[in-house]
CSV table of C-alpha atoms and ligand atoms in Angstrom, one decimal:
chain,number,residue,atom,x,y,z
A,1,MET,CA,17.8,32.8,13.7
A,2,GLU,CA,19.7,30.3,11.5
A,3,ARG,CA,17.5,28.5,9.0
A,4,PRO,CA,17.4,24.7,9.4
A,5,ARG,CA,19.1,22.6,6.7
A,6,ILE,CA,17.0,19.9,5.1
A,7,ARG,CA,18.3,17.1,2.8
A,8,VAL,CA,15.8,15.6,0.4
A,9,ILE,CA,17.1,12.1,-0.2
A,10,SER,CA,13.8,10.7,-1.5
A,11,ARG,CA,14.0,10.6,-5.3
A,12,SER,CA,10.3,11.2,-5.8
A,13,PHE,CA,9.6,14.0,-3.3
A,14,GLY,CA,8.6,17.1,-5.2
A,15,GLN,CA,8.7,15.5,-8.5
A,16,TYR,CA,4.9,15.8,-9.0
A,17,CYS,CA,4.4,18.6,-6.5
A,18,SER,CA,6.6,21.6,-6.8
A,19,GLU,CA,4.6,23.3,-4.0
A,20,ALA,CA,6.0,20.8,-1.5
A,21,LEU,CA,9.5,21.9,-2.3
A,22,GLU,CA,8.5,25.5,-2.1
A,23,ILE,CA,7.1,25.0,1.4
A,24,LEU,CA,10.4,23.6,2.5
A,25,LYS,CA,12.3,26.4,0.9
A,26,SER,CA,10.2,29.0,2.7
A,27,PHE,CA,11.7,28.1,6.0
A,28,ALA,CA,14.8,26.0,5.3
A,29,GLU,CA,17.9,25.6,3.2
A,30,VAL,CA,17.1,22.6,1.1
A,31,ASP,CA,19.5,20.3,-0.7
A,32,VAL,CA,17.9,17.8,-3.1
A,33,LYS,CA,20.4,15.0,-3.4
A,34,GLY,CA,20.0,11.2,-3.2
A,35,ALA,CA,22.2,9.1,-0.9
A,36,LYS,CA,23.0,5.5,-1.8
A,37,SER,CA,26.0,4.4,0.2
A,38,PHE,CA,26.5,4.1,3.9
A,39,ASP,CA,29.0,7.0,3.9
A,40,GLU,CA,26.5,9.3,2.1
A,41,MET,CA,23.8,8.4,4.7
A,42,VAL,CA,26.3,9.1,7.5
A,43,GLU,CA,27.2,12.5,6.0
A,44,ALA,CA,23.5,13.3,5.8
A,45,VAL,CA,22.7,12.5,9.4
A,46,LYS,CA,25.7,14.5,10.5
A,47,VAL,CA,25.1,17.7,8.6
A,48,TYR,CA,21.4,18.2,8.3
A,49,ASP,CA,18.6,19.1,10.8
A,50,GLY,CA,16.0,17.3,8.8
A,51,ILE,CA,15.9,14.5,6.1
A,52,VAL,CA,13.2,13.5,3.7
A,53,LEU,CA,13.7,9.8,3.2
A,54,GLY,CA,12.5,7.4,0.5
A,55,ASN,CA,13.2,3.7,0.8
A,56,GLU,CA,16.8,4.1,1.8
A,57,LYS,CA,17.9,2.3,5.0
A,58,LEU,CA,18.4,4.3,8.1
A,59,ASP,CA,19.5,1.8,10.7
A,60,ARG,CA,21.2,2.1,14.1
A,61,GLU,CA,24.7,2.0,12.5
A,62,VAL,CA,23.9,5.1,10.5
A,63,LEU,CA,22.0,6.8,13.3
A,64,LYS,CA,25.0,6.4,15.7
A,65,ASN,CA,26.6,9.3,13.7
A,66,VAL,CA,23.8,11.8,14.3
A,67,ILE,CA,25.0,15.3,15.2
A,68,LYS,CA,22.3,17.7,14.3
A,69,LEU,CA,19.5,15.6,12.9
A,70,LYS,CA,16.2,16.3,14.7
A,71,ILE,CA,13.5,15.0,12.3
A,72,ILE,CA,13.2,12.3,9.6
A,73,ALA,CA,10.2,12.6,7.2
A,74,ARG,CA,9.6,9.3,5.6
A,75,HIS,CA,8.2,9.8,2.1
A,76,GLY,CA,5.8,6.9,2.2
A,77,VAL,CA,3.4,4.8,4.3
A,78,GLY,CA,5.8,2.2,5.7
A,79,VAL,CA,8.6,3.0,8.2
A,80,ASP,CA,10.3,-0.5,8.2
A,81,ASN,CA,13.5,1.0,6.6
A,82,ILE,CA,14.1,3.1,9.7
A,83,ASP,CA,15.2,1.8,13.1
A,84,LEU,CA,12.5,3.6,15.1
A,85,ASN,CA,14.0,2.6,18.4
A,86,ALA,CA,17.4,4.0,17.6
A,87,ALA,CA,15.8,7.2,16.3
A,88,THR,CA,13.7,7.6,19.4
A,89,GLU,CA,16.7,7.0,21.7
A,90,LYS,CA,18.4,9.9,19.9
A,91,GLY,CA,15.3,12.1,20.3
A,92,ILE,CA,14.7,12.2,16.6
A,93,VAL,CA,11.0,12.6,15.5
A,94,VAL,CA,10.0,10.3,12.6
A,95,THR,CA,7.1,11.4,10.5
A,96,TYR,CA,5.4,9.4,7.7
A,97,THR,CA,2.3,9.6,5.5
A,98,PRO,CA,-0.3,7.1,6.6
A,99,GLN,CA,-3.2,6.5,4.3
A,100,ALA,CA,-1.8,8.9,1.7
A,101,ASN,CA,-2.5,6.4,-1.0
A,102,ALA,CA,-5.4,4.5,0.5
A,103,ASP,CA,-8.1,6.0,-1.8
A,104,SER,CA,-5.9,5.3,-4.9
A,105,VAL,CA,-5.6,1.6,-3.9
A,106,ALA,CA,-9.3,1.3,-3.0
A,107,GLU,CA,-10.3,2.8,-6.4
A,108,TYR,CA,-7.9,0.5,-8.2
A,109,THR,CA,-9.2,-2.5,-6.3
A,110,ILE,CA,-12.7,-1.7,-7.7
A,111,ALA,CA,-11.3,-1.2,-11.1
A,112,LEU,CA,-9.7,-4.7,-10.9
A,113,ILE,CA,-13.0,-6.2,-9.8
A,114,LEU,CA,-14.8,-4.8,-12.7
A,115,ASN,CA,-12.1,-5.6,-15.2
A,116,VAL,CA,-11.7,-9.2,-14.2
A,117,MET,CA,-15.5,-9.8,-14.3
A,118,ARG,CA,-15.7,-8.4,-17.8
A,119,MET,CA,-12.1,-9.3,-19.0
A,120,ILE,CA,-11.7,-5.8,-20.3
A,121,PRO,CA,-7.9,-6.1,-20.9
A,122,LYS,CA,-8.4,-9.1,-23.1
A,123,LEU,CA,-11.1,-7.4,-25.0
A,124,HIS,CA,-8.8,-4.4,-25.6
A,125,ASP,CA,-5.9,-6.6,-26.8
A,126,ASN,CA,-8.2,-8.5,-29.1
A,127,THR,CA,-9.8,-5.3,-30.6
A,128,VAL,CA,-6.6,-3.5,-31.2
A,129,ASN,CA,-5.2,-6.6,-32.9
A,130,GLY,CA,-8.0,-6.6,-35.4
A,131,GLY,CA,-10.4,-9.0,-33.6
A,132,TRP,CA,-14.1,-8.4,-32.8
A,133,ASN,CA,-14.6,-11.2,-30.2
A,134,ARG,CA,-17.1,-10.4,-27.4
A,135,ILE,CA,-16.7,-12.0,-24.0
A,136,LEU,CA,-19.6,-12.9,-21.8
A,137,GLY,CA,-19.1,-11.2,-18.5
A,138,TYR,CA,-20.9,-10.7,-15.2
A,139,GLU,CA,-22.5,-7.8,-13.3
A,140,LEU,CA,-21.2,-6.8,-10.0
A,141,MET,CA,-24.7,-5.8,-8.9
A,142,GLY,CA,-26.3,-8.4,-6.6
A,143,LYS,CA,-23.0,-10.2,-5.8
A,144,THR,CA,-21.4,-10.7,-2.4
A,145,VAL,CA,-18.0,-9.1,-1.9
A,146,GLY,CA,-15.7,-10.5,0.8
A,147,ILE,CA,-13.2,-8.1,2.2
A,148,ILE,CA,-10.3,-9.6,4.2
A,149,GLY,CA,-8.6,-7.0,6.3
A,150,PHE,CA,-10.6,-4.0,7.3
A,151,GLY,CA,-8.0,-1.2,7.9
A,152,GLY,CA,-7.6,2.0,6.0
A,153,ILE,CA,-7.9,0.5,2.5
A,154,GLY,CA,-10.4,-2.3,3.3
A,155,LYS,CA,-12.8,0.3,4.8
A,156,ARG,CA,-12.5,2.6,1.8
A,157,VAL,CA,-13.2,-0.3,-0.6
A,158,ALA,CA,-16.4,-1.0,1.4
A,159,ARG,CA,-17.4,2.7,1.3
A,160,LYS,CA,-16.7,3.0,-2.5
A,161,LEU,CA,-18.7,-0.2,-3.1
A,162,SER,CA,-21.8,1.2,-1.5
A,163,GLY,CA,-23.2,2.4,-4.8
A,164,PHE,CA,-22.9,-1.0,-6.5
A,165,ASP,CA,-25.8,-2.8,-4.8
A,166,VAL,CA,-23.6,-5.6,-3.4
A,167,LYS,CA,-23.6,-7.4,-0.1
A,168,ILE,CA,-20.4,-6.9,1.8
A,169,LEU,CA,-18.8,-9.5,4.1
A,170,VAL,CA,-15.8,-8.6,6.2
A,171,TYR,CA,-13.2,-10.8,8.0
A,172,ASP,CA,-10.8,-8.9,10.3
A,173,PRO,CA,-10.4,-10.3,13.8
A,174,TYR,CA,-8.9,-7.1,15.0
A,175,VAL,CA,-11.8,-4.8,14.1
A,176,GLY,CA,-15.0,-4.7,16.2
A,177,GLU,CA,-18.3,-5.9,14.7
A,178,GLU,CA,-19.9,-2.5,15.4
A,179,GLU,CA,-17.2,-0.7,13.4
A,180,ILE,CA,-17.7,-3.1,10.5
A,181,ARG,CA,-21.5,-2.6,10.5
A,182,LYS,CA,-21.0,1.2,10.3
A,183,PHE,CA,-19.7,0.6,6.8
A,184,GLY,CA,-22.9,-1.3,5.8
A,185,ALA,CA,-20.9,-4.5,5.9
A,186,ASN,CA,-21.4,-7.8,7.8
A,187,PRO,CA,-18.7,-9.2,10.0
A,188,THR,CA,-18.1,-13.0,9.5
A,189,THR,CA,-15.6,-15.8,9.9
A,190,LEU,CA,-12.9,-16.4,7.4
A,191,ASP,CA,-14.4,-19.8,6.3
A,192,GLU,CA,-17.9,-18.3,5.9
A,193,LEU,CA,-16.5,-15.4,3.8
A,194,LEU,CA,-14.6,-17.8,1.6
A,195,LYS,CA,-17.6,-20.0,1.0
A,196,SER,CA,-20.1,-17.2,0.4
A,197,SER,CA,-18.3,-14.5,-1.6
A,198,ASP,CA,-18.4,-14.0,-5.3
A,199,ILE,CA,-15.5,-11.6,-5.1
A,200,ILE,CA,-12.8,-11.8,-2.4
A,201,THR,CA,-10.5,-8.9,-2.0
A,202,LEU,CA,-7.4,-8.9,0.2
A,203,HIS,CA,-6.4,-5.9,2.4
A,204,VAL,CA,-4.4,-7.3,5.2
A,205,ILE,CA,-0.9,-6.3,6.1
A,206,LEU,CA,1.8,-9.0,5.6
A,207,THR,CA,2.7,-10.7,8.9
A,208,GLU,CA,3.6,-14.2,10.0
A,209,GLU,CA,-0.1,-14.8,10.4
A,210,THR,CA,-1.2,-13.5,7.0
A,211,LYS,CA,1.6,-15.1,4.9
A,212,HIS,CA,0.0,-17.6,2.6
A,213,LEU,CA,-3.4,-16.8,4.2
A,214,ILE,CA,-4.9,-17.8,0.9
A,215,ASN,CA,-3.6,-21.3,0.4
A,216,SER,CA,-4.8,-24.5,-1.3
A,217,GLU,CA,-7.2,-25.4,1.4
A,218,ARG,CA,-8.8,-21.9,1.4
A,219,LEU,CA,-9.0,-21.7,-2.4
A,220,LYS,CA,-10.9,-24.9,-2.3
A,221,LEU,CA,-13.5,-23.3,-0.1
A,222,MET,CA,-14.2,-20.6,-2.6
A,223,LYS,CA,-17.0,-20.8,-5.1
A,224,LYS,CA,-16.0,-22.1,-8.6
A,225,THR,CA,-17.5,-18.8,-9.9
A,226,ALA,CA,-15.6,-16.6,-7.5
A,227,TYR,CA,-12.8,-14.1,-8.2
A,228,LEU,CA,-9.8,-13.3,-6.1
A,229,ILE,CA,-8.3,-9.7,-6.0
A,230,ASN,CA,-5.0,-9.0,-4.4
A,231,THR,CA,-3.7,-5.4,-4.0
A,232,SER,CA,-2.1,-6.1,-0.5
A,233,ARG,CA,1.2,-8.0,-0.5
A,234,GLY,CA,2.1,-10.8,-2.8
A,235,ALA,CA,3.0,-13.3,-0.1
A,236,VAL,CA,-0.5,-13.2,1.4
A,237,VAL,CA,-1.4,-15.6,-1.4
A,238,ASP,CA,0.4,-18.9,-2.0
A,239,GLU,CA,1.1,-18.3,-5.8
A,240,LYS,CA,1.7,-22.0,-6.5
A,241,ALA,CA,-1.7,-22.9,-5.0
A,242,LEU,CA,-3.4,-20.0,-6.9
A,243,TYR,CA,-1.9,-21.2,-10.2
A,244,ILE,CA,-3.4,-24.7,-9.7
A,245,ALA,CA,-6.7,-23.2,-8.6
A,246,LEU,CA,-6.9,-21.0,-11.7
A,247,LYS,CA,-5.7,-23.7,-14.1
A,248,GLU,CA,-8.0,-26.4,-12.8
A,249,GLY,CA,-11.0,-24.1,-12.4
A,250,TRP,CA,-11.4,-24.2,-8.6
A,251,ILE,CA,-12.2,-20.4,-9.0
A,252,ALA,CA,-13.2,-18.3,-12.0
A,253,GLY,CA,-10.4,-15.8,-12.1
A,254,ALA,CA,-7.9,-13.5,-10.2
A,255,ALA,CA,-6.5,-10.0,-10.5
A,256,LEU,CA,-3.1,-9.4,-8.9
A,257,ASP,CA,-1.3,-6.1,-8.4
A,258,VAL,CA,1.3,-7.6,-6.1
A,259,PHE,CA,3.6,-10.7,-6.2
A,260,GLU,CA,5.7,-12.9,-4.0
A,261,GLN,CA,8.7,-11.7,-5.9
A,262,GLU,CA,8.7,-8.1,-7.4
A,263,PRO,CA,9.3,-7.3,-10.2
A,264,VAL,CA,7.5,-10.5,-11.1
A,265,ASP,CA,9.6,-13.2,-12.8
A,266,PRO,CA,8.6,-13.1,-16.5
A,267,LYS,CA,8.6,-16.9,-16.3
A,268,ASN,CA,6.0,-17.0,-13.5
A,269,PRO,CA,3.4,-19.4,-14.9
A,270,LEU,CA,0.5,-17.3,-13.5
A,271,LEU,CA,1.3,-14.7,-16.2
A,272,ILE,CA,0.2,-16.8,-19.1
A,273,LEU,CA,-3.1,-18.0,-17.7
A,274,ASP,CA,-6.3,-16.9,-19.4
A,275,ASN,CA,-8.3,-16.0,-16.4
A,276,ILE,CA,-6.0,-13.6,-14.7
A,277,ILE,CA,-5.2,-9.8,-14.8
A,278,VAL,CA,-1.9,-8.7,-13.6
A,279,THR,CA,-0.4,-5.2,-13.0
A,280,PRO,CA,3.1,-4.1,-11.6
A,281,HIS,CA,2.3,-2.9,-8.0
A,282,ASN,CA,0.6,0.1,-9.5
A,283,ALA,CA,-2.4,0.6,-7.3
A,284,ASN,CA,-0.9,3.4,-5.2
A,285,PHE,CA,0.6,5.2,-8.2
A,286,THR,CA,-1.5,8.3,-8.8
A,287,LEU,CA,-0.8,11.9,-9.1
A,288,GLU,CA,-3.1,12.7,-6.2
A,289,ALA,CA,-1.5,10.1,-3.9
A,290,LEU,CA,2.0,11.3,-4.7
A,291,ARG,CA,1.0,15.0,-4.1
A,292,ARG,CA,-0.7,14.1,-0.8
A,293,THR,CA,2.4,12.3,0.3
A,294,ASP,CA,4.7,15.3,-0.6
A,295,LEU,CA,2.4,17.8,1.1
A,296,MET,CA,2.0,15.7,4.3
A,297,ASN,CA,5.8,15.5,4.6
A,298,ALA,CA,6.3,19.2,3.8
A,299,GLU,CA,3.6,20.5,6.2
A,300,ASP,CA,4.8,18.3,9.0
A,301,LEU,CA,8.4,19.5,8.5
A,302,ARG,CA,7.1,23.1,8.6
A,303,ARG,CA,5.1,22.4,11.8
A,304,PHE,CA,8.2,20.8,13.4
A,305,PHE,CA,10.6,23.7,12.7
A,306,ASN,CA,7.9,26.1,13.7
A,307,GLY,CA,7.9,24.5,17.2
A,308,GLU,CA,4.6,22.6,16.7
A,309,ARG,CA,4.0,18.9,16.9
A,310,PRO,CA,3.8,17.2,13.4
A,311,LEU,CA,0.5,15.5,12.7
A,312,TYR,CA,1.9,12.1,11.5
A,313,VAL,CA,4.4,10.9,14.0
A,314,ALA,CA,5.5,7.3,13.7
A,315,ASN,CA,7.4,7.3,17.0
A,316,PRO,CA,5.1,9.2,19.4
A,317,GLN,CA,7.2,7.9,22.4
A,318,VAL,CA,9.8,10.4,21.4
A,319,TYR,CA,7.5,13.1,22.9
A,320,LYS,CA,7.2,11.3,26.2
A,321,GLN,CA,10.9,11.2,27.0
B,401,NAD,P1,-4.0,-1.2,7.6
B,401,NAD,O1,-2.9,-1.5,8.6
B,401,NAD,O2,-4.7,0.1,7.7
B,401,NAD,O3,-5.0,-2.4,7.6
B,401,NAD,C1,-4.7,-3.7,7.7
B,401,NAD,C2,-5.8,-4.5,8.3
B,401,NAD,O4,-5.5,-5.9,8.3
B,401,NAD,C3,-6.0,-4.1,9.8
B,401,NAD,O5,-7.4,-3.7,10.0
B,401,NAD,C4,-5.7,-5.4,10.5
B,401,NAD,O6,-6.6,-5.6,11.7
B,401,NAD,C5,-6.0,-6.5,9.5
B,401,NAD,N1,-5.4,-7.8,9.8
B,401,NAD,C6,-4.2,-8.0,10.3
B,401,NAD,N2,-4.0,-9.4,10.4
B,401,NAD,C7,-5.2,-10.0,9.9
B,401,NAD,C8,-5.6,-11.3,9.8
B,401,NAD,N3,-4.8,-12.3,10.1
B,401,NAD,N4,-6.8,-11.5,9.2
B,401,NAD,C9,-7.6,-10.5,8.8
B,401,NAD,N5,-7.2,-9.2,8.9
B,401,NAD,C10,-6.0,-8.9,9.5
B,401,NAD,O7,-3.3,-1.3,6.2
B,401,NAD,P2,-3.8,-0.7,4.8
B,401,NAD,O8,-3.2,0.7,4.7
B,401,NAD,O9,-5.3,-0.8,4.7
B,401,NAD,O10,-3.1,-1.6,3.8
B,401,NAD,C11,-3.6,-2.9,3.4
B,401,NAD,C12,-2.6,-3.6,2.6
B,401,NAD,O11,-2.4,-2.9,1.3
B,401,NAD,C13,-1.2,-3.8,3.1
B,401,NAD,O12,-0.7,-5.1,2.9
B,401,NAD,C14,-0.4,-2.8,2.4
B,401,NAD,O13,1.0,-3.2,2.3
B,401,NAD,C15,-1.0,-2.9,1.0
B,401,NAD,N6,-0.8,-1.7,0.1
B,401,NAD,C16,-0.6,-2.0,-1.2
B,401,NAD,C17,-0.4,-0.9,-2.1
B,401,NAD,C18,-0.3,-1.2,-3.6
B,401,NAD,O14,0.1,-0.3,-4.3
B,401,NAD,N7,-0.7,-2.3,-4.1
B,401,NAD,C19,-0.4,0.4,-1.6
B,401,NAD,C20,-0.6,0.6,-0.2
B,401,NAD,C21,-0.8,-0.4,0.6
């Protein structure tokens, strides 16, 4: 039987996990070659049976040209760069890698909490520059941590916090109270969480409803001693309001891994504040998360071309038609 042809368009697939590429080569002819232009994408969907896709756009216009393509493996968690309806209409299975980086982001969130409460980056900068200035910090033990958004990452943050002797409050209107209690956390309203938490960490997806969820009004509800952590999406926080809140001492500090505009504008006034820690959308970037992502793609492609159903299908409707 003829071996399927797979085109690896994603630039990062296999870079940190040669085994993933080996898995593909064990059953398919593999071409590792990026595709930037519309024409290159059209060529890929015409010639190949499977594609490993990064952030490149695969819309209806491109998918109109499909001849052989049967499966798209999205190398990542989000599938918003693929027109899922168009793919489903063509009978193409789309796989993705849900929660592949959730543990990395949850661990990083806890690192940011501890770092901002002790101002470790500032201590480091000062020490390597010849200083010996100590900074009075705070313990996490005994504090109340408010988690907004209790999906894959929010739940992991709760689980990983369980050894820190903290009280955990959760606001997520789409998750049942019983489910929240299973993680040793207490469900509450948004206002109550804002008023009672010493640390507030954001883990919602970005939607119309969550855009600027943290605005001036809500920052004013927070304790003056509280910290805000954002590893979700930049636009969940109104940055202008946060700047005023940090500058005028409405809250004690913030740690941000994500920004309304990325890469962040070097002139963004948040960057020069004293009570903030910032990082470049780095929470998911670990060897383990990248390898997990590669292997989830490779194993699902193997399953598919072996006649089995892949585990992580983003358009399960395709199996109903
Ligand atoms: P998820 O879909 O598993 O969970 C999101 C949760 O938000 C859901 O439980 C949902 O019910 C809840 N939610 C939706 N609207 C809400 C609202 N109005 N109020 C409160 N809760 C609401 O997503 P996830 O995988 O846990 O990801 C969480 C966030 O982390 C996303 O914004 C994602 O883009 C981001 N993320 C960031 C990085 C990074 O490197 N910084 C990496 C991966 C994911």
